[in-house]
XYZ file of C-alpha atoms in Angstrom:
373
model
C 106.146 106.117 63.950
C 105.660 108.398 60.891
C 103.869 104.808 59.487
C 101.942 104.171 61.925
C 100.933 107.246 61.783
C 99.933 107.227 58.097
C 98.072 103.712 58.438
C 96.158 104.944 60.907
C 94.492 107.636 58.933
C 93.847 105.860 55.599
C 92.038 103.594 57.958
C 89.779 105.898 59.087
C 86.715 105.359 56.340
C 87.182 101.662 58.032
C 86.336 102.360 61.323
C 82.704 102.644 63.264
C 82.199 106.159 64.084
C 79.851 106.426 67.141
C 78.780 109.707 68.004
C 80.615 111.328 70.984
C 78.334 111.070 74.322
C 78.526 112.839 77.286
C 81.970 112.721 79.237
C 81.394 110.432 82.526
C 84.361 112.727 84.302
C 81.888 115.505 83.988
C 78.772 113.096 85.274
C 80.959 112.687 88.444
C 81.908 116.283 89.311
C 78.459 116.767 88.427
C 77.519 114.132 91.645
C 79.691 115.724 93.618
C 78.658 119.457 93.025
C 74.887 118.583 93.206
C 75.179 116.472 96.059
C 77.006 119.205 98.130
C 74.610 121.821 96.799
C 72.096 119.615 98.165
C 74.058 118.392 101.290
C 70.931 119.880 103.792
C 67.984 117.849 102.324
C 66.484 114.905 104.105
C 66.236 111.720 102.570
C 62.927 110.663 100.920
C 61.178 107.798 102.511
C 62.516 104.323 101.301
C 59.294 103.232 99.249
C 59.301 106.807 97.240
C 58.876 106.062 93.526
C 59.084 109.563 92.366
C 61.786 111.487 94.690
C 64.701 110.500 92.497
C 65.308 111.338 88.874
C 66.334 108.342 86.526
C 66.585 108.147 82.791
C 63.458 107.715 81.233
C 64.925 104.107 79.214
C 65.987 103.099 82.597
C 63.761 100.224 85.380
C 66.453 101.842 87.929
C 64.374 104.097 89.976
C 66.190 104.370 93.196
C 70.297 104.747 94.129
C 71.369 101.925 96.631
C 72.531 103.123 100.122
C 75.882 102.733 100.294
C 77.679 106.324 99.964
C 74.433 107.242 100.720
C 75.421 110.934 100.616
C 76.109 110.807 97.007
C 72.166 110.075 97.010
C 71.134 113.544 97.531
C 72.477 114.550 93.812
C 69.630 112.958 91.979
C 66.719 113.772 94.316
C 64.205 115.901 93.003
C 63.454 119.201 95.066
C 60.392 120.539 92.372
C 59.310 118.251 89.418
C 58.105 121.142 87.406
C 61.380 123.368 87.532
C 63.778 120.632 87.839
C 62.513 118.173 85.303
C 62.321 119.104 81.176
C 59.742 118.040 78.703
C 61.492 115.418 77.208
C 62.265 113.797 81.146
C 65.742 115.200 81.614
C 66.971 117.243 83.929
C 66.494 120.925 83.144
C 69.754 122.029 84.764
C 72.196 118.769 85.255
C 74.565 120.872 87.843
C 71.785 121.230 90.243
C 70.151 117.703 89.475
C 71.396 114.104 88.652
C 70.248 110.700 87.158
C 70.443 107.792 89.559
C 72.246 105.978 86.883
C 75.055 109.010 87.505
C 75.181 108.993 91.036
C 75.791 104.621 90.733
C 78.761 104.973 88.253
C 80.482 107.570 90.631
C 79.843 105.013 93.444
C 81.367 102.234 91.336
C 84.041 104.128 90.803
C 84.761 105.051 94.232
C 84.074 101.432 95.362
C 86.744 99.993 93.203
C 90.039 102.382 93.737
C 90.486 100.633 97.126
C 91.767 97.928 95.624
C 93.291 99.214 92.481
C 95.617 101.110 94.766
C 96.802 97.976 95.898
C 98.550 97.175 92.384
C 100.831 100.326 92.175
C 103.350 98.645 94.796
C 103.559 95.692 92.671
C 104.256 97.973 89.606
C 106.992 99.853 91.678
C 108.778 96.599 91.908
C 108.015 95.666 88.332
C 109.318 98.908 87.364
C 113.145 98.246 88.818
C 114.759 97.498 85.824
C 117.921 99.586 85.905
C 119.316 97.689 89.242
C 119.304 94.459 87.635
C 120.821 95.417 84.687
C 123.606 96.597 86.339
C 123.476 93.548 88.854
C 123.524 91.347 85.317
C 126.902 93.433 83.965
C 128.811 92.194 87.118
C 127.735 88.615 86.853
C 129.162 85.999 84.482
C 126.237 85.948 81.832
C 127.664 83.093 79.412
C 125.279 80.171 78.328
C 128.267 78.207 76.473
C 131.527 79.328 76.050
C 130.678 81.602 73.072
C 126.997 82.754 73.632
C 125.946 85.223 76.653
C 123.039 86.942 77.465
C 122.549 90.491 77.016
C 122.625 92.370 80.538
C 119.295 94.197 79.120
C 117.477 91.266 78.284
C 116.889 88.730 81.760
C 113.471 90.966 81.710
C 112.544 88.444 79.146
C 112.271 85.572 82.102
C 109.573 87.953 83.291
C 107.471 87.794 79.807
C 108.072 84.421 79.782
C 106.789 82.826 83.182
C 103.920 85.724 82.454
C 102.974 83.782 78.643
C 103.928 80.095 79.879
C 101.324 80.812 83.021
C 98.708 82.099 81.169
C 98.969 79.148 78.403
C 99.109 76.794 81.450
C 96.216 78.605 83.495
C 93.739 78.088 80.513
C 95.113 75.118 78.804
C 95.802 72.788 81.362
C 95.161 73.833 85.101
C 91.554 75.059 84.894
C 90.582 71.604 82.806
C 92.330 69.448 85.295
C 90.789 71.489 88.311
C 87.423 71.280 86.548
C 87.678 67.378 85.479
C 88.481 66.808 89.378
C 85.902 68.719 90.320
C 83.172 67.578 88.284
C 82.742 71.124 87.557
C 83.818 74.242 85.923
C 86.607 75.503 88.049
C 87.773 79.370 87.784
C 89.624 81.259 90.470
C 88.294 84.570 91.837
C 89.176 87.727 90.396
C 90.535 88.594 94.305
C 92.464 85.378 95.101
C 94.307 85.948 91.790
C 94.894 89.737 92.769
C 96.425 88.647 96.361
C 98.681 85.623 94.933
C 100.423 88.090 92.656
C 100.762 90.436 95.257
C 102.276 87.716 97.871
C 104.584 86.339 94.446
C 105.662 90.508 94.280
C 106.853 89.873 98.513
C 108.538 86.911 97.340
C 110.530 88.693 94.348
C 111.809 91.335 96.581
C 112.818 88.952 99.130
C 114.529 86.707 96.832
C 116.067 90.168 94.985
C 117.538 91.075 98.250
C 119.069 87.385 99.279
C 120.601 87.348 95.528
C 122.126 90.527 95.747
C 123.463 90.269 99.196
C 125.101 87.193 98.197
C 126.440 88.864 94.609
C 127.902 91.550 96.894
C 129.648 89.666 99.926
C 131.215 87.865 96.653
C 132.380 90.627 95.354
C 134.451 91.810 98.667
C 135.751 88.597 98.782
C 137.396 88.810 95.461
C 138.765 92.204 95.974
C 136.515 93.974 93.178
C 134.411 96.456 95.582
C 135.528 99.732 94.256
C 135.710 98.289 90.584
C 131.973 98.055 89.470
C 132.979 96.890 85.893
C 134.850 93.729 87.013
C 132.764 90.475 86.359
C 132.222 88.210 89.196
C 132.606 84.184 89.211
C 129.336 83.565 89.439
C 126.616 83.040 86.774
C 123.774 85.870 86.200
C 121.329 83.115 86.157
C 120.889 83.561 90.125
C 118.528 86.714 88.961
C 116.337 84.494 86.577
C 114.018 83.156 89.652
C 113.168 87.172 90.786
C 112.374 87.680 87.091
C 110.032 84.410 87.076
C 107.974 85.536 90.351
C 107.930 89.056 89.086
C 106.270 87.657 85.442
C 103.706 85.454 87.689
C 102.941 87.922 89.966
C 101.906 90.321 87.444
C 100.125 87.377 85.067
C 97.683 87.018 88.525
C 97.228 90.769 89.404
C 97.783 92.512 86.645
C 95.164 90.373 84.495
C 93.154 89.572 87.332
C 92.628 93.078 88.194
C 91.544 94.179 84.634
C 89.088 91.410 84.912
C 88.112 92.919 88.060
C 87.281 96.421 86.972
C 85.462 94.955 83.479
C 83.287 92.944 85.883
C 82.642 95.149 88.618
C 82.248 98.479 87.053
C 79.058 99.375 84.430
C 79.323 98.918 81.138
C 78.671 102.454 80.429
C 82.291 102.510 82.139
C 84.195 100.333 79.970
C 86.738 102.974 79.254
C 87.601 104.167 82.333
C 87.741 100.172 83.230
C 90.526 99.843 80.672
C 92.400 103.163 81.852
C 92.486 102.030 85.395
C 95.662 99.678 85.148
C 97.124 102.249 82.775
C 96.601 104.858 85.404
C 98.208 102.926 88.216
C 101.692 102.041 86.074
C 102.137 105.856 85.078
C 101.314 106.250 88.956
C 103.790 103.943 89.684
C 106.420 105.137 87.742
C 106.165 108.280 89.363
C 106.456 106.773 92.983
C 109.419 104.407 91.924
C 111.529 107.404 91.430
C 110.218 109.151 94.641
C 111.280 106.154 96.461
C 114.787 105.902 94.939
C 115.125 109.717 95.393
C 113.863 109.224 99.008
C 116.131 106.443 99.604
C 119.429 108.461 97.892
C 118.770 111.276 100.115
C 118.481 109.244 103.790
C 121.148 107.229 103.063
C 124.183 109.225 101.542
C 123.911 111.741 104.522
C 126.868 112.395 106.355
C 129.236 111.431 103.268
C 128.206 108.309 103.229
C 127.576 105.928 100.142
C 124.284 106.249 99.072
C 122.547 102.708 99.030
C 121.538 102.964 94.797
C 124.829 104.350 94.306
C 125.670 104.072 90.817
C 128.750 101.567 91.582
C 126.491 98.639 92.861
C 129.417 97.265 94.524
C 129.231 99.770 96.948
C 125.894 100.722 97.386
C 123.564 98.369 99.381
C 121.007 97.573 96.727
C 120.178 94.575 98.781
C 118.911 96.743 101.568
C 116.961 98.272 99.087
C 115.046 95.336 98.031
C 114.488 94.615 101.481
C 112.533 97.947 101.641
C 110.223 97.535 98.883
C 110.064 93.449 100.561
C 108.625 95.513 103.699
C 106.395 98.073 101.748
C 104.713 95.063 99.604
C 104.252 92.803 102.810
C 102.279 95.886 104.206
C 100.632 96.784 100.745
C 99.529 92.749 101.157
C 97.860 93.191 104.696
C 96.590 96.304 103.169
C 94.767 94.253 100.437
C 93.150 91.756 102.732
C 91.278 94.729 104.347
C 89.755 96.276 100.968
C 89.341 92.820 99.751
C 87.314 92.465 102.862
C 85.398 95.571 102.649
C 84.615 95.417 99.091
C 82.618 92.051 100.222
C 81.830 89.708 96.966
C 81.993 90.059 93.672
C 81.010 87.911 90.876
C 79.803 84.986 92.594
C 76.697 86.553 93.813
C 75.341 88.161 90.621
C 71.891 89.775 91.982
C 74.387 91.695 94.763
C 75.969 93.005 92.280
C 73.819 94.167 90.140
C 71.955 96.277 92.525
C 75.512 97.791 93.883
C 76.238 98.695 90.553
C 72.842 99.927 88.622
C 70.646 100.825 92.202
C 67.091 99.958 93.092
C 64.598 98.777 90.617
C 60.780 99.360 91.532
C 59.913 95.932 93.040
C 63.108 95.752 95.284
C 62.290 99.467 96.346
C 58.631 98.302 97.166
C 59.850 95.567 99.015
C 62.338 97.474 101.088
C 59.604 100.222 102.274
C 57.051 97.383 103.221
C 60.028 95.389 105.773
C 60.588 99.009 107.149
C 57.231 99.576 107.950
C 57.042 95.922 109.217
C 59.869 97.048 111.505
C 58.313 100.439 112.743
C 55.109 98.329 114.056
């Protein structure tokens, strides 16, 4: 660490210095305090060129509708008091650039569905249980070589590299060649495979472990959790496999997501996001456990992620977090729906993201007034 450390100083004369800008967390609690503050003004009418205040590089003149309260931050009450010299706003906590109040809606839009991914990293986040599932099991290869009880999470990074070699390499080529086109699954059908391949973990978790434990009554070793069981550790290896897929399709496909759906001007944040939700998810996975601990040793009963496994019911367990990803699943499909499309319809997009530009502001004031006569 002390290294790494080091490098990364002497470095420094290497790298491209840009000059610190202004923090976007304080552009969006600037939104949200302006737009409160300004919570009692009407809306301007649709084809008004002048009622909201954009930056003076930008062609965005107008925020788009949805959120529509969120509008109200970057109208413009008095030009000559709100507005500076140089264009700016004169106060920025009592008015707001368009291109402000769109990144906050962006934002907003998009935590829907990263939500969705922290159940999928509460089940990638179980590595304890199958360690100590792995201790009990016979964990030979030959008769002189077994596998470290630590390392079966290395099936997971290994279905997760071979299906991203495979993905590019081979099954978007042969899609494409059959197609007679370029071939590329959505962002959102990769982000709802992984989390149906996280159901299908759990559920295979659960069936594995219920049979390791009916095994281990039969051969007499249920209050001995150090005994080793006849039967080979390799039964975990296919929960390990979905686990790495599931988390090659969401996991990747939801960085993609927030790179593509979120500004550019919010490229950071975009790379935080999947961050966020594992340290989010780490917190939850013990929650869980601790929920689970205290519901089911009550009465003097053995707790279900007792620390002798033979005991406990970890299967049950699984079965749990099998439930809780089936309904974070259906939970999916419904932001998935109400997000609409993404990617595939690029003009869409870019006004959900950036707002109105002048001509698609004319136009939308001349088919209201077409609707008023």
């Amino acid at each position: 660490m002390l290294l790494s450390v080091l490098l990364f100083f002497i470095a420094s004369p290497l790298y491209l210095k840009l000059n610190p800008s202004k923090s976007l967390l304080t552009g969006f609690l600037q939104v949200m305090v302006v737009a409160y503050k300004n919570r009692n003004l009407t809306f301007p009418l649709p084809d008004s060129t002048g009622s909201y205040h954009h930056r003076r590089d930008s062609n965005i003149v107008a925020p788009t509708h949805k959120l529509r309260f969120l509008n109200k931050a970057c109208i413009i009450k008095n030009p000559g008091q709100d507005i500076a010299s140089d264009g700016s706003a004169s106060n920025p906590w009592s008015l707001c650039a368009v291109e402000q109040v769109e990144e906050l809606k962006a934002l907003i839009k998009v935590l829907p569905l990263w939500s969705t991914g922290i159940i999928m990293s509460i089940n990638l986040s179980q590595n304890s249980f199958p360690v100590l599932q792995a201790s009990s099991m016979d964990r030979h290869l030959t008769t002189k070589f077994q596998i470290p009880a630590g390392s079966y999470g290395m099936f997971n990074i290994i279905s997760l590299a071979l299906w991203v070699i495979l993905y590019d390499r081979a099954i978007l080529p042969m899609a494409s060649k059959l197609k007679g086109k370029p071939v590329r699954f959505s962002v959102k059908l990769r982000m709802g495979i992984g989390l149906f391949l996280t159901c299908l973990a759990m559920a295979v978790s659960a069936i594995v472990e219920n049979a390791r434990r009916r095994k281990t009554i039969r051969e007499g070793f249920l209050n001995n959790p150090h005994a080793v069981l006849n039967m080979s550790a390799l039964w975990l290896v296919p929960q390990f496999c979905l686990n790495g897929l599931a988390e090659a399709f969401t996991a990747i496909g939801q960085t993609e997501f927030f790179y593509s759906e979120l500004p550019k001007s919010m490229s950071s944040i975009a790379a935080a996001l999947f961050g966020l939700g594992l340290v989010v998810a780490n917190l939850l996975a013990s929650v869980v456990v601790s929920i689970i601990d205290d519901i089911t040793s009550r009465g003097g009963k053995e707790s279900w992620v007792s620390s002798n496994i033979n005991k406990g019911r970890i299967d049950s367990y699984y079965w749990v977090l099998t439930i809780l990803s089936v309904i974070n699943l259906l939970y999916y499909f419904v932001c998935a729906w109400a997000y609409g499309p993404c990617g595939d319809q690029p003009t869409k997009l870019t006004r959900a993201r950036n707002g109105l530009r002048k001509e698609e502001l004319a136009n939308l004031g001349t088919k209201e007034m077409k609707g008023k006569a």
